[in-house]
Coordinates of C-alpha atoms in Angstrom, one line a residue:
X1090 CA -18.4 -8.1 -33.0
X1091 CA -16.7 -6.6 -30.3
X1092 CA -18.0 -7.8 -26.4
X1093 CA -15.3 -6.4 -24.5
X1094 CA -14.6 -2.9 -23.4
X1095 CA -11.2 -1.6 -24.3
X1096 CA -10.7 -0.3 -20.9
X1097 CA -10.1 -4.4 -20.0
X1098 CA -7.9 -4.3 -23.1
X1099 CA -4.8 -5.6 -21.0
X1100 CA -2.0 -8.1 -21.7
X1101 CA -3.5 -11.1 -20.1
X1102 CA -0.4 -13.4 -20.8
X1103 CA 2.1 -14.3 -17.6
X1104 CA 5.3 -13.0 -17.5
X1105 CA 8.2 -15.3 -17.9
X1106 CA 9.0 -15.5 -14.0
X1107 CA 5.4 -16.1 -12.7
X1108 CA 5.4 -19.0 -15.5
X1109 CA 9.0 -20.5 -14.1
X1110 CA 7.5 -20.1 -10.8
X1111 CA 4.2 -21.9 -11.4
X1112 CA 6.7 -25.0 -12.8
X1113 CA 8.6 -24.8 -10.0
X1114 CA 5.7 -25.5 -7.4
X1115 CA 4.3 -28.5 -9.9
X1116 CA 7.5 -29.9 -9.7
X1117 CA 7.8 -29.2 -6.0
X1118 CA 10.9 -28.0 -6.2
X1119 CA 12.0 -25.9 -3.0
X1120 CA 12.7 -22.2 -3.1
X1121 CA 12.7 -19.5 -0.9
X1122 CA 9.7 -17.0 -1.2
X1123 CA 11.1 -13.8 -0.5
X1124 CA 8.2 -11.7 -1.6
X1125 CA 5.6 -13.4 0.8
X1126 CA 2.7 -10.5 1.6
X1127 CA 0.5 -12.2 3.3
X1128 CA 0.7 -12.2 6.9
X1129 CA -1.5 -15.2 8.1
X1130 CA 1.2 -17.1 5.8
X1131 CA 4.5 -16.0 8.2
X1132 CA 3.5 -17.4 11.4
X1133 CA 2.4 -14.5 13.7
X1134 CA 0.6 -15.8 16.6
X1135 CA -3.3 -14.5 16.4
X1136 CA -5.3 -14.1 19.8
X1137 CA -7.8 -16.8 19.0
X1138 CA -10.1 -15.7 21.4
X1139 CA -9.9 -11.4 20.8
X1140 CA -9.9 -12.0 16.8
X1141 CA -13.0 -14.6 16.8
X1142 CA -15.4 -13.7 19.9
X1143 CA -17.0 -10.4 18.0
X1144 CA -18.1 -12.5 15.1
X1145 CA -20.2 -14.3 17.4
X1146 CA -22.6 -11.9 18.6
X1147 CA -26.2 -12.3 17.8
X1148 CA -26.4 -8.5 16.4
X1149 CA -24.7 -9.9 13.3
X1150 CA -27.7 -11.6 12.5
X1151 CA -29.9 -8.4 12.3
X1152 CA -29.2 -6.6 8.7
X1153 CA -29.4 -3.1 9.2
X1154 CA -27.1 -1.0 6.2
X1155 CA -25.3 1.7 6.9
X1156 CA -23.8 4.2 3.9
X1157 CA -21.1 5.4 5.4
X1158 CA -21.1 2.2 7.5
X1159 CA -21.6 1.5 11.4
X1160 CA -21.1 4.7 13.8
X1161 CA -19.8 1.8 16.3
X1162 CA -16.9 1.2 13.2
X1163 CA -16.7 4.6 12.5
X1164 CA -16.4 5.6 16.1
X1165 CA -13.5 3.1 16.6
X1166 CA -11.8 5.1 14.1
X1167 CA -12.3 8.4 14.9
X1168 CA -10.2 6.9 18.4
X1169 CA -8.0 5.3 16.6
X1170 CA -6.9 8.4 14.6
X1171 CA -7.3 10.3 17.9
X1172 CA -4.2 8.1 19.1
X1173 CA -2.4 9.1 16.3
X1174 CA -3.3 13.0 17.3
X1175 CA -5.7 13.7 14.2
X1176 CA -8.8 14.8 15.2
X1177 CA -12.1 13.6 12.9
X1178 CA -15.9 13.6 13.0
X1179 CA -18.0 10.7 13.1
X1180 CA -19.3 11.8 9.8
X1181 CA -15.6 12.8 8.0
X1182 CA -15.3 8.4 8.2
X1183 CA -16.8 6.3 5.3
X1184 CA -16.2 2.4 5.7
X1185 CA -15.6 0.6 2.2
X1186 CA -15.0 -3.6 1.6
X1187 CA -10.7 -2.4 0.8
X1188 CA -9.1 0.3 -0.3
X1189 CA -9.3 -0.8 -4.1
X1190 CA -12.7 -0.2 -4.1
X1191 CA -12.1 3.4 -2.1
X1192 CA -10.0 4.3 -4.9
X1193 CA -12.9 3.5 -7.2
X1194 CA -15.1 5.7 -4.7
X1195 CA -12.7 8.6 -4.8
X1196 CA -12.0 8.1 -8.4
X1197 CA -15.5 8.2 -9.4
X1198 CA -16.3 11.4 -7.0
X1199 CA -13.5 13.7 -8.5
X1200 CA -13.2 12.3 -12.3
X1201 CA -14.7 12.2 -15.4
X1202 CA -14.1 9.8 -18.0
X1203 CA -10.5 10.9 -19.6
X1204 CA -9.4 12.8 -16.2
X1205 CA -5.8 12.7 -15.3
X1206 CA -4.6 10.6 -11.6
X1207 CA -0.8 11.5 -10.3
X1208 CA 0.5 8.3 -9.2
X1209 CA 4.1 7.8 -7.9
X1210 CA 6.8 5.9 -9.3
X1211 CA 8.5 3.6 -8.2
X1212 CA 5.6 2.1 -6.5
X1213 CA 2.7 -0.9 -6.1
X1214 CA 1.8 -1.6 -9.8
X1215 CA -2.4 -1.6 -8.6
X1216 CA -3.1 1.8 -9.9
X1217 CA -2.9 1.4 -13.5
X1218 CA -5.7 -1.5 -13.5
X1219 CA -7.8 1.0 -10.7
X1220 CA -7.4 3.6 -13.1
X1221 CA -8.8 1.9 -16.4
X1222 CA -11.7 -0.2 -14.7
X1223 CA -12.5 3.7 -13.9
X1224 CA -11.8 5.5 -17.3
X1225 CA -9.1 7.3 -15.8
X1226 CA -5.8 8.1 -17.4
X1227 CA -2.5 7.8 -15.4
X1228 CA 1.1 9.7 -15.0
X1229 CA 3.6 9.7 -13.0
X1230 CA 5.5 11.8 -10.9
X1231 CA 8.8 10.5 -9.2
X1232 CA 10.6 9.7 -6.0
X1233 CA 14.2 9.9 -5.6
X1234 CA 16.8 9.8 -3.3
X1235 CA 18.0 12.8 -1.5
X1236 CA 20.9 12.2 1.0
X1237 CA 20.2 9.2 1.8
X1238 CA 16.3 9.7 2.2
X1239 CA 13.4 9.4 -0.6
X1240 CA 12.5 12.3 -1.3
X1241 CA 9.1 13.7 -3.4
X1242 CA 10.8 15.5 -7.3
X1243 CA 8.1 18.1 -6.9
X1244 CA 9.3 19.3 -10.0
X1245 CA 7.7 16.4 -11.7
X1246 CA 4.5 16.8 -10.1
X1247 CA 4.3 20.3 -11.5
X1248 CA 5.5 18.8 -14.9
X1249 CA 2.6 16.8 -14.5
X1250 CA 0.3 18.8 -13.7
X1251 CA -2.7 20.1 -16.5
X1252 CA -6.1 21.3 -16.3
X1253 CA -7.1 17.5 -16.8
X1254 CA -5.3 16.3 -13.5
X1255 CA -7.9 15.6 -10.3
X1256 CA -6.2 14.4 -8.0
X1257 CA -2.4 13.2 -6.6
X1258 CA -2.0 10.0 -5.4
X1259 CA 0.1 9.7 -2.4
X1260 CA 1.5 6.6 -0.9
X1261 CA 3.0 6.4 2.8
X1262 CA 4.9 4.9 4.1
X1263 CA 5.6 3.7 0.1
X1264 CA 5.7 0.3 -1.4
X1265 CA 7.7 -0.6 -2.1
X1266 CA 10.6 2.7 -1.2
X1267 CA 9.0 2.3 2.7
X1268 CA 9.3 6.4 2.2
X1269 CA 6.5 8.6 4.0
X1270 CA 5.6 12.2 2.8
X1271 CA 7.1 15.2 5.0
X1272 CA 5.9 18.2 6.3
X1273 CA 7.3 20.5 4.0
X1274 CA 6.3 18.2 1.1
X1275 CA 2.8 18.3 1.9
X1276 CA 2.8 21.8 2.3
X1277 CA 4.1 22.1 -1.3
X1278 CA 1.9 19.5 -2.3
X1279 CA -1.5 21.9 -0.7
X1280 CA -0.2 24.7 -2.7
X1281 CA 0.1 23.0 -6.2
X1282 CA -3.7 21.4 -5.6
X1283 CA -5.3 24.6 -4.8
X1284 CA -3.6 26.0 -7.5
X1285 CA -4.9 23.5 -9.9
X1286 CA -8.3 22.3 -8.2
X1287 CA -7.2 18.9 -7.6
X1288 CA -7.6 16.3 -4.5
X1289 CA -5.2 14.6 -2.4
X1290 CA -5.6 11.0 -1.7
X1291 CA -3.1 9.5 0.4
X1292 CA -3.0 5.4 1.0
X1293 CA -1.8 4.7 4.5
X1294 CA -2.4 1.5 5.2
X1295 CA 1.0 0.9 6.2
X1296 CA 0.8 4.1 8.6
X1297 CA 1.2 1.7 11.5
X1298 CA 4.7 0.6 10.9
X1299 CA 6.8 3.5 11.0
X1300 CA 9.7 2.8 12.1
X1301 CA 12.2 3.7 15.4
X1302 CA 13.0 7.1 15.7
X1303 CA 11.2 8.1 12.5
X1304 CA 7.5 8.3 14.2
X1305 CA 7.5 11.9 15.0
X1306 CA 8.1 13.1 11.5
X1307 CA 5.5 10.9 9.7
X1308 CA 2.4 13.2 8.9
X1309 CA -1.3 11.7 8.2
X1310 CA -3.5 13.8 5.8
X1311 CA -6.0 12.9 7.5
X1312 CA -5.6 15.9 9.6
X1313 CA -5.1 18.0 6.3
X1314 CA -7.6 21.0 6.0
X1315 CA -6.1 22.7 3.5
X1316 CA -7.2 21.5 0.7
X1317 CA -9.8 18.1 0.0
X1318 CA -7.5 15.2 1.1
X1319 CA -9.2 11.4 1.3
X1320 CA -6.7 9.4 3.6
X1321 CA -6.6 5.7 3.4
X1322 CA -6.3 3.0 5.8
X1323 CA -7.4 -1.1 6.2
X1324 CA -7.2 -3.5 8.9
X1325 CA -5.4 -6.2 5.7
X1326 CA -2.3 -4.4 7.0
X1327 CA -3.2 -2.4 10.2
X1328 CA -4.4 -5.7 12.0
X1329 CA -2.6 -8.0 9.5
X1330 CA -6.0 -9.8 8.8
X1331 CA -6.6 -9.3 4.7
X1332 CA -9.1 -12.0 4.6
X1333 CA -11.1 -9.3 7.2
X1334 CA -12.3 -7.3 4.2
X1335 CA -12.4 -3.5 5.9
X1336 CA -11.1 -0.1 4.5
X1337 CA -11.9 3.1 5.1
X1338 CA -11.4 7.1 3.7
X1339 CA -11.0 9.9 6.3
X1340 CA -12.1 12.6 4.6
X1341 CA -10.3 16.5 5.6
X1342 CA -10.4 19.8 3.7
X1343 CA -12.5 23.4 3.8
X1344 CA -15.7 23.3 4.9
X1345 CA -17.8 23.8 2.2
X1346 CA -15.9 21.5 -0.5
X1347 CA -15.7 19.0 2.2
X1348 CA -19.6 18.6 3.4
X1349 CA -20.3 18.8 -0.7
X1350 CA -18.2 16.2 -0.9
X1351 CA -18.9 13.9 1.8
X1352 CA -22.3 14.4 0.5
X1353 CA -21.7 12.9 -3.0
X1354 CA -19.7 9.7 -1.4
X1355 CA -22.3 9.2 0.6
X1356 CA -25.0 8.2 -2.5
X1357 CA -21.8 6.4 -3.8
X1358 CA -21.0 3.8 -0.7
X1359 CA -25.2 3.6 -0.4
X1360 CA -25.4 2.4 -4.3
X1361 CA -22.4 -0.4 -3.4
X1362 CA -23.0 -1.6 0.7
X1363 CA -20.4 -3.5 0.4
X1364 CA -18.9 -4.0 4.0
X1365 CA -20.1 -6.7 5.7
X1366 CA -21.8 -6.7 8.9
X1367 CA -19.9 -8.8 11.4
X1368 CA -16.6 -7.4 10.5
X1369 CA -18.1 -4.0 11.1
X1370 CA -19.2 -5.4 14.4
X1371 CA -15.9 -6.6 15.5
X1372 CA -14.0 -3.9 13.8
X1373 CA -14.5 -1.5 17.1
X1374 CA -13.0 -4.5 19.2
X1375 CA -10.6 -5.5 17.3
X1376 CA -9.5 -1.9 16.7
X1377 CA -8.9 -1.3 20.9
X1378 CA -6.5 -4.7 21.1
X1379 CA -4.5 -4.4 17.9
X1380 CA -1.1 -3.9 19.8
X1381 CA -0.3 -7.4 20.1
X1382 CA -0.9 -8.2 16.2
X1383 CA 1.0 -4.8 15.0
X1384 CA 3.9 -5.4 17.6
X1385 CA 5.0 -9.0 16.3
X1386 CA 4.6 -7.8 12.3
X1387 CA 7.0 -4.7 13.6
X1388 CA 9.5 -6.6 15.4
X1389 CA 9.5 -9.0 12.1
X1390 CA 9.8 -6.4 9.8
X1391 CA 12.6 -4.4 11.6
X1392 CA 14.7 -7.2 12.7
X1393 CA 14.7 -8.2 8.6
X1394 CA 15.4 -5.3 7.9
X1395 CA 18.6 -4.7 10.0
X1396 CA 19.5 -8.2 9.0
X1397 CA 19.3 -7.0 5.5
X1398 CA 21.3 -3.9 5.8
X1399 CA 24.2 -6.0 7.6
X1400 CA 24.2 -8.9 5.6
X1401 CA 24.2 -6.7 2.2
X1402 CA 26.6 -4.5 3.5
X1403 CA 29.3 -7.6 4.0
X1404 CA 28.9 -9.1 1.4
X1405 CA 30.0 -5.7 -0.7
X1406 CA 27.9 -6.6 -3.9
X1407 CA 24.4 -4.9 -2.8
X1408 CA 22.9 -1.9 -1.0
X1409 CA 19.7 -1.4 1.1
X1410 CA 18.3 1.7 0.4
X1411 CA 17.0 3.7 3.3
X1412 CA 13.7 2.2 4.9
X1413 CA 11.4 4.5 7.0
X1414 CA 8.2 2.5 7.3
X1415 CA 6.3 -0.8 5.7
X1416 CA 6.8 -4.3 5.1
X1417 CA 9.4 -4.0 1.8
X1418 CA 12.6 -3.4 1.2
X1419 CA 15.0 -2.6 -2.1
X1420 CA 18.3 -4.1 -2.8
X1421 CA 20.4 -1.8 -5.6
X1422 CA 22.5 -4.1 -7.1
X1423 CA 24.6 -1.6 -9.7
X1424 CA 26.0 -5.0 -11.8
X1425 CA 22.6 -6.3 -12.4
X1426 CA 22.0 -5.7 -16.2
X1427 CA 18.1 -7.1 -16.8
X1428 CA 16.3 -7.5 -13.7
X1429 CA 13.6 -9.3 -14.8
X1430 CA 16.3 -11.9 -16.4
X1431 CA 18.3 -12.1 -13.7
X1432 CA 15.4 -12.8 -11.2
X1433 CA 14.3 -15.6 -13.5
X1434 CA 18.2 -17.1 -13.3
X1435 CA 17.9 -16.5 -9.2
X1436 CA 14.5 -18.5 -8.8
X1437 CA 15.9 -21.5 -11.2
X1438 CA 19.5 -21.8 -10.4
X1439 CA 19.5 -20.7 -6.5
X1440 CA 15.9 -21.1 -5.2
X1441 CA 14.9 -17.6 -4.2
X1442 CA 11.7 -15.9 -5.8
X1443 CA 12.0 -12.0 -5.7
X1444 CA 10.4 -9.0 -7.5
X1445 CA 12.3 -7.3 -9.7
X1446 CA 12.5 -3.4 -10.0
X1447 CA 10.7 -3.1 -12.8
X1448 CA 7.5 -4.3 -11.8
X1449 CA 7.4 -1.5 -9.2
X1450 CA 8.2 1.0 -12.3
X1451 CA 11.8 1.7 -11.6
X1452 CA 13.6 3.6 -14.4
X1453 CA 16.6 1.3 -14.6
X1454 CA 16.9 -2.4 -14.0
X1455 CA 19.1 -2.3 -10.5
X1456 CA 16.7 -2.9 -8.4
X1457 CA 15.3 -5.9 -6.0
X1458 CA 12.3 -5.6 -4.3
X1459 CA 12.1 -8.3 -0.9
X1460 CA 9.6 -8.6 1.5
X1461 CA 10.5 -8.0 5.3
X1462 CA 7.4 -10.5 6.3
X1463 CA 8.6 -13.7 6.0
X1464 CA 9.5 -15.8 9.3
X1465 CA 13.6 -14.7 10.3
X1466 CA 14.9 -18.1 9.3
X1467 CA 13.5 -18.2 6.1
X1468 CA 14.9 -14.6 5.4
X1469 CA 17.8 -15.0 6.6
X1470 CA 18.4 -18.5 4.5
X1471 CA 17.0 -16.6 1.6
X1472 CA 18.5 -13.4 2.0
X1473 CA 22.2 -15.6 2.0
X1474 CA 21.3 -17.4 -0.8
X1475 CA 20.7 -14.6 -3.1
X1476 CA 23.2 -12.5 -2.1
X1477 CA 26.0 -15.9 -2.8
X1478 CA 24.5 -15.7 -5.9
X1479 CA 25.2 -12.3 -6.5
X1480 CA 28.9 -12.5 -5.9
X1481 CA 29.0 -15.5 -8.1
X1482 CA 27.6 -14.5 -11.3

């Protein structure tokens, strides 16, 4: 007898470097964890004081639910994206506990059971799991380098697309590429979906770390009309607080298809009422004074990064790929044959613990993925480490 569904028919087992890893810390063995994500682990100083005062109100202690969550929340965010020029309605903002569970919203609202989701590649390896707890079926379309900036192959998106696809699946700024969709790609982009009926849903949570010089060219579809567009955002990454547990969509497109489906989501986030109260409460706070968090993370993150570039540069055995926005980089390491293999051989015989490409679904094994999080002498101990390592095997 059968008591499992197939859609949870996944390969359970470990790969062979979380396994040498998870030996490595019973041992105790030291290494250099150069694919930390987690910001309360890479010392950022947290007001004390602005973070934890708005959980102690006494209104948290009054349950009143919300669908679409607290207008206070929502309200916040209709500022916050007014900062960012996009103008929104109270009632265009729907709160949800992250933004895995707004993909299972938006999945849910546009899909039936066998419906097709564009995802790109390379990129986070969440969707696949999203996508089958859903009974949704993935492909890909691809981003690739263009003169020395990642560029969308809309070629492969209209390759893609079929009378079964619902919706494309944008990230940006990308993990791990740090790429961020352009003006004339969304363009494109509203053109193929209203051609085919299908949805854009953009992830943004890393929307608040563009980087220098690149902020004016970085478009939100949140202020997308065109055609429906869901744009996603969190305060895990906007506020660096992941423990926080608060996402939201921002909902855009014509009239009509958007109040229908604003409408639908609605009886959705009522069935789940998932968020929290006090984080709602403090969200609106915590939402006016998130400079001084998102400054330190974007100091951290660009100082890596330029450390990276210089340091790979010298040492004349790795590139950086262009960054324009995110906590990642990619090293492309042409001699690397088996980066799964080789990452195994780095963690045992040089201490450093880094993705490889493949786990991000790169086509060929040349790839490194790093975090830019960690603390600047850790990364820059790491980063030498690995890149001795390089030159010696």
């Amino acid at each position: 007898m059968a008591y499992f569904s197939r859609r949870t028919n996944w390969d359970l087992g470990e790969s062979v470097l979380s396994r040498t890893l998870e030996a490595m810390r019973a041992q105790g063995s030291p290494f250099f964890d150069l694919t930390e994500s987690n910001p309360t682990r890479c010392g950022f100083s947290y007001p004390e004081e602005r973070f934890l005062t708005p959980l102690s109100s006494k209104e948290i202690l009054t349950y009143a639910p919300m669908s679409k969550g607290m207008p206070a929340a929502r309200e916040a965010l209709v500022q916050y994206y007014a900062r960012k020029a996009v103008s929104l309605s109270l009632e265009e903002i729907v709160l949800t506990s992250s933004t895995s569970e707004a993909y299972s919203f938006l999945f849910r609202l546009l899909m039936e059971p066998g419906d097709k989701v564009l995802i790109p590649a390379p990129s986070y390896p969440l969707f696949s799991y999203l996508a089958d707890i859903n009974d949704v079926v993935v492909d890909h379309y691809f981003l690739r380098l263009e003169e020395g900036r990642w560029r969308i192959n809309l070629e492969s998106i209209e390759q893609a697309l079929d009378k079964k696809t619902r919706a494309i699946v944008l990230v940006s700024p990308n993990n791990p590429t740090g790429s961020f969709i352009k003006q004339d790609e969304l363009a494109a982009l509203n053109c193929l979906c209203a051609a085919h009926n299908c949805a854009l849903i953009s992830d943004e949570v890393f929307a608040d770390y563009i980087f220098p010089g690149q902020e004016k060219e970085f478009v939100s579809i949140a202020g997308n009309a065109d055609v429906l567009s869901f744009a996603l955002g969190g305060i895990s990454k906007a506020l660096a607080l992941p423990q926080m547990k608060l996402s939201w969509i921002a909902a855009n497109g014509p009239c009509k298809v958007l109040a229908e489906a604003l409408e639908r989501i609605e009886v959705i986030a009522d069935t789940y009422l998932s968020v929290n109260t006090p984080v709602q409460h403090a969200a609106a706070m915590w939402l006016r004074h998130m400079g001084p968090i998102r400054d330190q993370v974007m100091a951290r993150v660009v100082g890596n990064y330029e450390l990276l570039r210089r340091m790979a540069h010298e040492s004349g055995c790795a590139e950086c790929l262009p960054v324009e926005g995110g906590w990642y980089a990619i090293l492309h390491v042409p001699s690397l044959k088996g980066d799964e293999s080789w990452a195994i051989r780095l963690l045992k015989e040089a201490g450093v613990y880094v993705h490889p490409g493949f786990f991000f679904d790169f086509q060929d094994e040349e790839h490194v993925i790093i975090s830019l999080l960690p603390q600047h002498v850790i990364f820059e101990s790491g980063v030498g480490q690995l890149l001795r390592f390089l030159k010696g095997t």
